[in-house]
XYZ file of C-alpha atoms in Angstrom:
704
model
C 81.281 7.713 18.795
C 80.165 5.750 15.727
C 82.731 3.169 14.376
C 84.292 4.007 11.075
C 83.751 2.012 7.914
C 87.375 0.710 8.273
C 86.820 -0.388 11.866
C 83.769 -2.334 10.851
C 85.746 -3.944 8.063
C 88.457 -5.003 10.576
C 85.786 -6.613 12.752
C 84.442 -8.666 9.839
C 88.016 -9.553 8.824
C 88.871 -10.658 12.352
C 85.785 -12.799 12.546
C 86.481 -14.292 9.182
C 90.008 -15.270 10.215
C 88.886 -16.898 13.468
C 89.741 -20.608 13.394
C 86.886 -21.503 15.681
C 89.061 -22.204 18.756
C 88.029 -21.272 22.264
C 90.584 -18.514 22.339
C 88.853 -15.313 23.607
C 89.437 -12.022 21.741
C 90.918 -9.079 23.477
C 88.337 -6.874 25.374
C 88.615 -3.862 23.060
C 88.090 -6.018 20.015
C 84.994 -7.683 21.580
C 83.303 -4.338 22.327
C 83.924 -3.168 18.788
C 82.376 -6.349 17.356
C 79.232 -6.065 19.558
C 78.688 -2.435 18.592
C 78.951 -3.311 14.923
C 76.450 -6.136 15.267
C 74.006 -3.829 17.039
C 74.228 -1.258 14.262
C 73.759 -3.844 11.576
C 70.677 -5.149 13.371
C 69.243 -1.623 13.623
C 69.834 -1.032 9.944
C 68.172 -4.310 9.060
C 65.125 -3.576 11.225
C 64.816 -0.080 9.785
C 65.021 -1.410 6.238
C 62.416 -4.084 7.005
C 60.002 -1.569 8.532
C 60.431 0.782 5.588
C 59.804 -2.015 3.109
C 56.751 -3.193 5.055
C 55.286 0.299 5.182
C 55.925 0.771 1.483
C 54.188 -2.524 0.652
C 51.254 -1.614 2.938
C 50.851 1.776 1.263
C 50.879 0.131 -2.154
C 48.278 -2.441 -1.047
C 46.000 0.221 0.456
C 46.313 2.286 -2.704
C 45.428 -0.682 -4.878
C 42.464 -1.590 -2.645
C 41.163 1.962 -2.721
C 41.506 2.134 -6.468
C 39.718 -1.165 -7.003
C 36.960 -0.748 -4.359
C 36.048 2.883 -4.918
C 32.599 3.048 -6.491
C 32.162 4.720 -9.820
C 29.576 7.432 -9.210
C 27.056 8.514 -11.824
C 24.178 10.983 -11.728
C 20.573 10.662 -12.862
C 19.365 13.855 -14.539
C 16.033 12.622 -15.935
C 12.829 14.566 -15.286
C 11.793 11.835 -12.851
C 14.994 12.224 -10.853
C 14.709 16.002 -10.868
C 11.155 15.764 -9.549
C 12.136 13.321 -6.816
C 15.100 15.466 -5.808
C 12.882 18.518 -5.553
C 10.431 16.619 -3.339
C 13.105 15.374 -0.965
C 15.084 18.595 -0.775
C 11.881 20.310 0.320
C 11.247 17.877 3.173
C 14.643 16.591 4.341
C 16.153 18.260 7.389
C 19.801 18.179 6.318
C 20.934 19.422 9.721
C 19.182 16.562 11.472
C 20.811 13.302 12.482
C 19.447 10.309 10.532
C 20.826 8.017 13.236
C 18.722 9.720 15.894
C 15.286 9.986 14.245
C 15.210 9.042 10.586
C 11.555 9.955 10.163
C 12.222 13.484 11.412
C 15.281 13.675 9.160
C 13.208 12.810 6.059
C 9.758 14.232 6.816
C 10.275 17.458 8.790
C 9.519 19.645 5.787
C 6.404 17.699 4.849
C 4.931 17.975 8.332
C 5.522 21.718 8.185
C 3.668 22.190 4.883
C 0.923 19.561 5.231
C -0.281 19.280 8.805
C -3.200 16.943 8.064
C -2.377 15.526 4.632
C -0.058 12.557 4.150
C 2.061 11.840 1.085
C -0.351 9.041 0.180
C -3.337 11.381 0.638
C -1.657 13.928 -1.632
C -1.115 11.250 -4.278
C -4.839 10.479 -4.263
C -5.703 14.154 -4.309
C -3.493 14.786 -7.339
C -4.863 11.727 -9.136
C -8.459 12.884 -8.630
C -7.660 16.347 -9.945
C -6.126 14.718 -13.003
C -9.250 12.616 -13.547
C -11.488 15.672 -13.356
C -9.311 17.478 -15.903
C -9.560 14.484 -18.212
C -13.351 14.279 -17.822
C -13.677 17.986 -18.569
C -11.547 17.575 -21.689
C -14.372 15.513 -23.240
C -16.207 18.712 -24.109
C -18.833 16.963 -26.219
C -19.508 14.381 -23.492
C -19.141 11.490 -25.883
C -18.059 8.891 -23.336
C -20.317 7.391 -20.691
C -17.994 8.500 -17.898
C -18.040 12.154 -18.928
C -21.809 12.001 -19.548
C -22.485 10.798 -16.003
C -20.087 13.374 -14.578
C -21.728 16.177 -16.554
C -25.230 15.082 -15.472
C -24.048 15.209 -11.859
C -21.964 18.377 -11.871
C -24.076 20.484 -14.231
C -27.570 19.029 -13.808
C -30.566 20.300 -15.681
C -33.029 22.009 -13.361
C -35.748 20.768 -15.671
C -34.836 17.177 -14.808
C -34.794 17.716 -11.029
C -38.385 16.582 -10.517
C -37.768 13.521 -12.711
C -34.681 12.635 -10.699
C -36.430 12.984 -7.330
C -39.311 10.818 -8.494
C -36.876 8.188 -9.802
C -35.082 8.181 -6.448
C -38.327 7.585 -4.546
C -39.330 4.813 -6.959
C -35.984 3.106 -6.443
C -36.340 3.290 -2.662
C -39.779 1.737 -2.836
C -38.486 -1.059 -5.106
C -35.691 -2.057 -2.724
C -37.897 -1.902 0.374
C -37.053 1.540 1.771
C -40.638 2.755 2.073
C -40.002 5.423 4.720
C -40.640 8.418 4.667
C -43.433 7.939 2.136
C -45.003 5.253 4.344
C -44.494 3.968 7.840
C -41.393 1.775 8.131
C -43.415 -0.785 10.103
C -45.386 -1.527 6.918
C -42.328 -2.890 5.077
C -42.616 -6.483 3.906
C -38.841 -6.941 3.638
C -36.356 -7.758 6.360
C -33.635 -5.079 6.824
C -30.876 -7.584 5.969
C -32.641 -8.469 2.725
C -32.826 -4.770 1.861
C -29.110 -4.357 2.558
C -28.183 -7.361 0.420
C -30.542 -6.299 -2.376
C -28.955 -2.840 -2.517
C -25.429 -4.267 -2.274
C -25.786 -7.124 -4.760
C -27.845 -5.423 -7.450
C -26.711 -1.786 -7.302
C -23.809 -1.508 -4.820
C -25.726 1.232 -3.011
C -25.728 -0.260 0.491
C -24.157 2.084 3.042
C -22.697 -0.614 5.319
C -20.553 -2.707 2.963
C -19.619 -3.639 -0.589
C -20.377 -7.158 -1.763
C -18.074 -8.638 -4.430
C -17.868 -12.010 -6.120
C -14.337 -12.873 -7.236
C -12.852 -15.935 -8.933
C -10.250 -18.269 -7.465
C -8.185 -20.886 -9.250
C -9.150 -23.957 -7.232
C -11.827 -23.392 -4.597
C -14.325 -21.639 -6.871
C -15.922 -18.183 -6.595
C -15.474 -16.334 -3.318
C -17.869 -13.841 -1.767
C -16.106 -10.811 -0.274
C -17.489 -8.306 2.208
C -15.477 -5.120 1.720
C -15.361 -1.935 3.767
C -17.409 0.983 2.500
C -15.594 4.201 3.245
C -17.173 7.603 3.685
C -17.342 9.643 0.516
C -16.952 13.382 0.131
C -20.553 13.998 1.217
C -20.171 12.350 4.604
C -16.636 13.560 5.230
C -18.015 17.062 4.811
C -20.941 16.350 7.141
C -18.679 14.921 9.847
C -16.406 17.976 9.766
C -19.329 20.408 10.006
C -21.090 19.551 13.231
C -24.616 20.783 13.955
C -26.730 21.373 17.015
C -30.126 19.720 17.306
C -31.995 22.717 15.957
C -29.815 22.837 12.845
C -30.215 19.099 12.390
C -34.008 19.393 12.525
C -33.779 22.020 9.788
C -31.764 19.599 7.640
C -34.525 17.000 7.994
C -37.242 19.503 7.065
C -35.255 20.682 4.037
C -34.903 17.128 2.728
C -38.591 16.355 3.244
C -39.513 19.548 1.432
C -37.333 18.674 -1.567
C -38.861 15.192 -1.623
C -42.273 16.849 -1.824
C -43.454 15.173 1.377
C -45.626 16.957 3.923
C -46.700 16.015 7.421
C -44.106 13.247 7.716
C -43.988 11.816 11.223
C -40.446 11.395 12.503
C -38.324 11.670 15.624
C -35.401 13.977 14.836
C -33.402 12.731 17.814
C -33.844 9.101 16.734
C -32.828 9.893 13.148
C -29.695 11.585 14.390
C -28.932 8.652 16.666
C -29.330 6.192 13.776
C -27.202 8.350 11.494
C -24.445 8.574 14.099
C -24.449 4.812 14.607
C -24.237 4.045 10.889
C -21.491 6.611 10.312
C -19.418 5.325 13.221
C -19.928 1.744 12.026
C -18.230 2.596 8.744
C -15.192 4.412 10.138
C -12.085 2.278 9.700
C -9.282 4.762 10.370
C -8.144 2.962 13.535
C -9.139 -0.544 12.518
C -6.557 -3.325 12.539
C -8.056 -4.628 9.293
C -8.025 -8.214 10.508
C -9.049 -10.208 7.456
C -10.868 -13.499 8.002
C -12.764 -16.119 6.044
C -15.509 -18.587 6.805
C -18.170 -20.705 5.146
C -21.421 -18.978 4.169
C -23.218 -21.237 6.645
C -21.182 -19.669 9.478
C -22.389 -16.116 8.841
C -25.458 -16.689 11.005
C -23.351 -17.573 14.046
C -21.290 -14.408 13.531
C -24.436 -12.249 13.628
C -26.649 -13.867 16.300
C -28.813 -10.766 16.753
C -30.168 -10.900 13.199
C -33.615 -12.339 13.623
C -35.847 -14.537 11.461
C -33.683 -14.811 8.334
C -30.554 -16.661 7.184
C -27.658 -15.268 5.180
C -27.419 -18.216 2.795
C -31.030 -17.982 1.708
C -30.941 -14.209 1.212
C -27.641 -14.279 -0.686
C -29.003 -16.865 -3.086
C -32.171 -14.835 -3.542
C -30.084 -11.867 -4.725
C -27.275 -13.494 -6.691
C -29.488 -15.999 -8.464
C -31.057 -12.958 -10.150
C -28.087 -10.635 -10.682
C -25.354 -13.216 -11.390
C -27.279 -16.443 -12.001
C -25.319 -17.913 -9.099
C -26.476 -20.230 -6.349
C -24.235 -20.446 -3.324
C -23.458 -23.638 -1.469
C -23.469 -23.310 2.347
C -19.836 -24.490 2.247
C -18.718 -21.792 -0.203
C -16.200 -19.338 1.173
C -16.771 -15.792 2.380
C -13.889 -13.373 2.941
C -14.554 -10.577 5.429
C -12.131 -7.737 4.771
C -12.477 -6.396 8.310
C -14.055 -8.116 11.320
C -15.767 -4.829 12.211
C -18.106 -5.255 9.235
C -19.990 -8.218 10.704
C -19.576 -7.021 14.298
C -21.193 -3.679 13.504
C -24.024 -5.255 11.525
C -24.777 -7.540 14.454
C -24.596 -4.618 16.884
C -27.039 -2.661 14.704
C -29.599 -5.464 14.942
C -28.992 -5.782 18.675
C -29.483 -2.079 19.338
C -32.468 -1.282 17.110
C -35.706 -2.938 15.964
C -36.150 -3.769 12.288
C -38.363 -0.781 11.524
C -35.812 1.671 12.902
C -32.988 0.000 10.963
C -35.017 0.470 7.773
C -35.708 4.084 8.711
C -32.035 4.783 9.402
C -30.957 3.111 6.156
C -33.484 5.176 4.194
C -32.409 8.413 5.875
C -28.745 7.799 5.090
C -29.603 6.934 1.472
C -31.684 10.092 1.052
C -28.954 12.364 2.357
C -26.287 10.625 0.290
C -28.068 11.079 -3.041
C -30.928 13.612 -2.899
C -28.631 16.637 -3.215
C -27.497 15.542 -6.670
C -30.891 14.234 -7.790
C -32.553 17.558 -6.970
C -29.596 19.657 -8.161
C -29.305 21.160 -4.673
C -25.730 20.672 -3.395
C -26.509 23.006 -0.502
C -28.492 20.190 1.120
C -25.212 18.488 2.060
C -22.615 21.132 1.212
C -23.793 24.153 3.149
C -20.929 26.224 1.752
C -21.860 24.995 -1.759
C -18.161 24.295 -2.372
C -17.870 23.519 -6.088
C -14.620 21.611 -5.622
C -16.335 19.235 -3.198
C -19.210 18.824 -5.633
C -16.712 17.938 -8.362
C -15.111 15.300 -6.148
C -18.494 13.884 -5.135
C -19.518 13.587 -8.791
C -16.182 11.926 -9.548
C -17.010 9.294 -6.916
C -20.176 8.357 -8.811
C -18.170 8.045 -12.028
C -15.296 6.050 -10.550
C -17.610 3.606 -8.804
C -18.928 2.496 -12.194
C -16.403 3.371 -14.892
C -13.220 2.597 -12.980
C -10.128 3.574 -14.957
C -11.977 5.128 -17.887
C -11.460 8.720 -16.610
C -7.723 7.965 -16.455
C -7.352 6.533 -19.951
C -5.274 9.430 -21.246
C -3.001 9.461 -18.217
C -2.394 5.711 -18.307
C -1.665 5.739 -22.029
C 0.841 8.562 -21.591
C 2.507 6.899 -18.625
C 2.640 3.377 -20.092
C 2.590 4.020 -23.846
C 4.278 0.846 -25.109
C 4.613 -2.859 -24.414
C 8.242 -2.206 -23.496
C 7.386 0.358 -20.810
C 4.688 -1.857 -19.329
C 7.054 -4.809 -19.568
C 9.546 -3.024 -17.322
C 6.808 -2.569 -14.727
C 5.918 -6.263 -14.901
C 9.606 -7.134 -14.542
C 9.859 -4.890 -11.506
C 6.961 -6.512 -9.647
C 8.093 -9.994 -10.711
C 11.579 -9.319 -9.350
C 10.116 -8.982 -5.863
C 8.451 -12.380 -6.146
C 11.704 -13.851 -7.431
C 13.627 -12.428 -4.497
C 11.130 -13.846 -2.003
C 11.706 -17.270 -3.531
C 15.467 -16.777 -3.454
C 15.331 -15.729 0.208
C 13.286 -18.795 1.133
C 15.691 -21.138 -0.637
C 18.895 -19.540 0.645
C 17.949 -19.060 4.308
C 19.945 -21.536 6.375
C 17.244 -22.008 9.004
C 14.358 -22.805 6.621
C 14.053 -26.521 5.910
C 13.898 -27.674 2.320
C 10.271 -28.852 2.374
C 8.980 -25.572 3.820
C 11.091 -23.570 1.368
C 9.648 -25.528 -1.563
C 6.079 -25.032 -0.347
C 6.770 -21.348 0.172
C 8.256 -21.131 -3.302
C 5.130 -22.636 -4.843
C 2.893 -20.252 -2.943
C 4.903 -17.145 -3.829
C 5.059 -18.201 -7.482
C 1.273 -18.607 -7.433
C 0.693 -15.201 -5.832
C -1.290 -13.144 -8.321
C -0.153 -9.542 -8.722
C -3.011 -7.470 -10.124
C -1.085 -4.215 -10.479
C -1.532 -2.668 -13.928
C -4.785 -3.245 -15.805
C -4.897 -6.028 -18.356
C -3.264 -5.436 -21.733
C -6.818 -5.333 -23.120
C -7.187 -1.885 -21.573
C -4.230 -0.470 -23.525
C -5.498 -1.578 -26.950
C -7.878 1.204 -28.100
C -10.302 -0.940 -30.093
C -10.465 -3.621 -27.423
C -10.976 -1.042 -24.681
C -13.728 0.623 -26.678
C -15.426 -2.744 -27.052
C -15.238 -3.435 -23.328
C -16.950 -0.179 -22.405
C -19.364 -0.155 -25.343
C -21.280 -2.828 -23.435
C -22.478 -0.209 -20.928
C -26.017 1.175 -21.352
C -26.527 4.351 -23.369
C -27.148 7.200 -20.918
C -26.771 10.117 -23.314
C -30.440 11.154 -23.067
C -31.178 10.073 -19.496
C -31.509 12.102 -16.331
C -28.861 11.505 -13.683
C -30.651 9.078 -11.348
C -31.729 6.795 -14.183
C -28.219 6.949 -15.717
C -26.587 6.128 -12.398
C -28.882 3.260 -11.398
C -29.078 1.606 -14.830
C -25.283 1.721 -15.119
C -24.894 0.439 -11.549
C -27.169 -2.512 -12.240
C -25.244 -3.362 -15.393
C -21.886 -2.988 -13.642
C -22.828 -5.483 -10.931
C -23.636 -8.072 -13.597
C -20.142 -7.641 -15.033
C -18.756 -9.627 -12.095
C -19.161 -12.694 -14.305
C -17.024 -11.105 -17.040
C -13.467 -12.363 -17.586
C -12.101 -8.807 -17.472
C -13.970 -7.640 -14.383
C -11.098 -8.288 -11.994
C -8.267 -6.689 -13.993
C -10.129 -3.980 -15.939
C -13.635 -3.029 -14.801
C -12.971 -3.261 -11.054
C -9.580 -1.558 -11.076
C -9.343 1.977 -9.756
C -6.912 4.883 -10.026
C -6.999 5.812 -6.326
C -7.015 3.873 -3.061
C -8.262 4.288 0.499
C -5.843 3.209 3.229
C -3.064 1.425 1.355
C -2.064 1.375 -2.339
C -1.591 -2.425 -2.283
C -3.860 -5.004 -0.617
C -3.369 -8.757 -0.117
C -6.259 -11.234 0.039
C -5.235 -14.391 1.893
C -7.744 -16.854 0.506
C -7.129 -15.747 -3.086
C -3.362 -15.371 -2.565
C -3.473 -12.171 -4.577
C -2.265 -8.587 -4.346
C -4.504 -5.922 -5.841
C -3.354 -2.376 -6.457
C -4.766 0.945 -7.476
C -2.804 2.270 -10.433
C -1.760 5.228 -8.253
C 0.475 2.725 -6.468
C 2.796 3.243 -9.433
C 2.540 7.031 -9.421
C 5.280 9.351 -8.117
C 6.719 9.463 -5.517
C 6.229 5.709 -5.048
C 7.331 4.852 -8.569
C 8.837 6.671 -11.540
C 9.158 4.998 -14.924
C 12.292 7.122 -15.442
C 13.600 6.882 -11.893
C 16.576 5.064 -10.409
C 16.359 1.574 -8.977
C 16.733 2.983 -5.465
C 13.679 5.180 -6.046
C 11.548 2.325 -7.398
C 12.443 -0.348 -4.879
C 12.521 2.061 -1.933
C 9.045 3.365 -2.802
C 6.654 0.879 -4.384
C 9.058 -2.003 -3.830
C 8.837 -1.972 -0.033
C 5.061 -1.424 0.012
C 4.412 -4.235 -2.465
C 6.823 -6.545 -0.636
C 4.850 -5.971 2.564
C 1.749 -7.418 0.946
C 3.556 -10.354 -0.672
C 5.103 -11.132 2.735
C 1.615 -11.842 4.060
C 1.620 -15.024 1.977
C 4.026 -16.493 4.536
C 2.959 -14.706 7.731
C 1.203 -16.623 10.554
C -2.150 -16.343 8.768
C -0.741 -16.895 5.287
C 0.911 -20.159 6.337
C -2.552 -21.609 7.038
C -3.526 -21.321 3.353
C -1.618 -23.189 0.662
C -0.884 -22.143 -2.902
C -4.303 -23.396 -4.054
C -6.337 -21.416 -1.533
C -7.001 -24.477 0.591
C -7.031 -24.172 4.378
C -3.920 -26.220 5.075
C -1.238 -25.280 7.595
C 1.956 -25.847 5.628
C 4.487 -23.907 7.751
C 4.532 -21.248 10.450
C 4.704 -21.081 14.204
C 2.948 -24.393 14.864
C 5.293 -26.402 12.627
C 8.620 -24.579 12.988
C 10.272 -23.680 16.292
C 12.702 -21.379 14.465
C 9.817 -19.590 12.703
C 8.094 -19.163 16.051
C 11.263 -17.841 17.663
C 11.706 -15.197 14.962
C 8.034 -14.329 15.161
C 8.372 -13.607 18.886
C 11.138 -11.068 18.291
C 9.568 -7.676 19.012
C 10.788 -4.664 17.076
C 9.790 -2.197 19.769
C 7.454 0.745 19.537
C 7.234 4.485 19.214
C 5.638 6.495 21.998
C 1.875 6.016 22.094
C 1.874 3.018 19.742
C 1.626 -0.731 20.096
C 4.667 -2.980 19.933
C 5.446 -3.958 16.337
C 5.984 -7.565 15.349
C 8.343 -8.775 12.679
C 5.648 -9.232 9.971
C 5.370 -7.804 7.400
C 7.967 -5.106 8.060
C 11.258 -7.002 8.293
C 10.706 -9.585 5.505
C 9.582 -6.737 3.230
C 12.703 -4.667 3.926
C 15.002 -7.664 3.512
C 13.456 -8.713 0.206
C 12.971 -5.285 -1.374
C 16.523 -4.171 -0.537
C 17.944 -7.452 -1.806
C 15.874 -7.206 -5.014
C 17.193 -3.681 -5.496
C 20.791 -4.892 -5.106
C 20.222 -7.765 -7.531
C 18.782 -5.329 -10.090
C 21.836 -3.072 -9.687
C 24.183 -6.025 -10.222
C 22.294 -7.067 -13.346
C 22.721 -3.602 -14.838
C 26.408 -3.539 -13.963
C 26.806 -6.988 -15.473
C 25.361 -5.737 -18.749
C 28.275 -3.343 -19.234
C 27.307 -0.282 -17.206
C 30.282 0.964 -15.211
C 28.355 3.163 -12.750
C 28.188 1.529 -9.319
C 26.565 4.326 -7.317
C 23.834 6.098 -9.286
C 22.959 9.250 -7.435
C 20.317 11.856 -8.163
C 21.313 15.309 -9.339
C 20.669 17.914 -6.620
C 20.895 15.134 -4.027
C 24.527 14.319 -4.789
C 25.458 14.050 -1.123
C 23.338 10.910 -0.725
C 24.345 7.500 -2.073
C 21.891 5.278 -3.894
C 21.543 3.080 -0.785
C 20.723 6.123 1.324
C 18.195 7.268 -1.286
C 16.496 3.853 -1.076
C 15.720 4.385 2.613
C 14.889 8.066 2.220
C 12.351 7.243 -0.505
C 10.861 4.511 1.666
C 10.191 6.827 4.603
C 9.206 9.788 2.433
C 6.267 7.705 1.184
C 5.105 7.428 4.798
C 5.289 11.129 5.710
C 2.315 12.200 7.884
C 0.563 8.858 7.476
C -1.150 7.632 10.651
C 1.523 5.955 12.753
C 4.158 6.818 10.174
C 6.983 7.650 12.570
C 6.800 4.163 14.046
C 6.315 2.586 10.625
C 9.466 4.297 9.341
C 11.819 4.202 12.306
C 11.142 0.991 14.196
C 11.793 -1.582 11.421
C 14.861 0.309 10.166
C 16.426 0.110 13.637
C 16.681 -3.639 13.039
C 18.016 -3.481 9.490
C 21.800 -3.768 9.117
C 21.994 -2.217 5.601
C 20.323 0.938 6.913
C 22.837 1.316 9.749
C 25.654 0.703 7.284
C 24.312 3.201 4.746
C 24.124 6.038 7.280
C 26.949 4.936 9.567
C 24.701 4.540 12.604
C 26.681 3.060 15.512
C 25.313 0.050 17.333
C 23.101 1.143 20.191
C 22.175 4.482 18.633
C 18.439 5.299 18.400
C 18.338 4.029 14.797
C 20.478 0.892 15.298
C 19.208 -1.575 17.890
C 21.806 -3.526 19.873
C 19.896 -6.744 19.236
C 18.270 -6.891 15.821
C 15.253 -8.908 14.683
C 15.673 -10.603 11.312
C 13.612 -13.062 9.320
C 15.408 -14.466 6.286
C 18.935 -13.487 7.382
């Protein structure tokens, strides 16, 4: 029975009147006092708990109010386009923490079984170029004139073209099939270099001369990829009887009778040369050496020396004499290996015969206005693309002038692109300087190298000024009254001489489309070159969100910049000199991080940390810095989402855009999933628990 209010009062009164003596109260009074104390204590505890809970609720409410992101929505055409792309490919019922690539790319793999996102970008860009060439209905420009001469050739000029082709072959030393290949006075390597240096018509490689800031001009051996003609041939296999018919058809069109040849040998040579220029599975291991070292790399080349032959060609075309100590960059080690193997496997006369046979098949169909020689189905779309290849090899961005002017119409728009690419360099520098494990001297050297990294992304401003652009291309020879072969070869000869021009690197040589990757780093030059399609959707949208830009082009560009400080990049300083300034030999911590293996997808090699992890760390950080800068300028939106993709935060969209760009690319599942498993912001964005397939228990990091 609870004590009454009066009883409690009597207890307090009794206690108050106690004089402090040792006199004990009566038992009934003592029990009443203890019960009262217990109740008071309970009331006090209850009040304290209630107050504490109330304060906690208030604090949580305040925290939620202050930390909740303000969400906004992008409704621009760029965002609508990107949303449509992703909604078509994302498997919303999938678990991003189990297989992120499958989550993002399931729809793409369903619709495009053999075409990657990057392939589709190139395909769309080429279609756009053809539309633009066809819009020049009067064929005023040199690019449209060459395209028209190729795609709609005059039958009247066919004989002239074939004769011009044979005269060219004789001039460069390809005397077969008119004469016996054994009668040639030129060495096969000299023929290759003559064709490459003067006309860029060699089948095995491109040969470029590029400037560098300190070490002087550099000679670059670049891969030559198969064009439309040979891609079509490879897909349409033939038996030996059909192949013999192809040879007879070509000899007939050339007007040659009673030519002695071995069909089996020609096919063997063709197969070797085609296989030697297939780079789909190549590691692309870039290297550099002195010109004098080329001979030791190709020991089976007999009787001639590279240095002498290079000088013989470039002293004429570029008025340049090479020093044996001048540098050569080899874009892929397979280039020299396959050349050496060619000279090991075949005698000189057969190499000349094989080179001539490849050249004839590559170009006779257009010279004679007989596409059926190489396109048995006479597919007009393939003919269009083949003609576009001739145009692009010489006129570069000219067929994309309208597109580029519409996409980057003002200095302000182009300035935002420059700011975007510069922000990635800035963030690399910031990461170097703020990483606790990187010593000050190495960070400063890295900073200088990154700051000196040249980013050749958009064409020079000269291209966007109409009068200046017109002046640049007015230098080309007039081909308005020529037949195709003469137009092509005279323009090719002129183009090769432009390598001495100040605008060759950032105007004439730039292209709309790319082969394997949209961005490419050259170690010795410390430069990143890009096709302009690298800034096309879905990699980049001028009206897109920051998550779209940095998740697409940002990551891919950061991968190439990261090579400036990878194990090979740390052996070349900011001036292009071969000096080891950092890396695994000078830093135990660098070496330890380098040894951290990311893992692998089934059927693939183990991935190392470069360039994947540094690129993710820097591009994501640059994206966050850009967001903070916008918020600091008065914008209240903290989470800018894309309309029709409202369920995904901007951070999630960053990673979705990144992997979408890789859909159906060779090795793309590994390229998407494996690095992200080691990236904390990804796990945080999608709530992937530690140890789940997309969140490794032990993560590899570089800057962090």
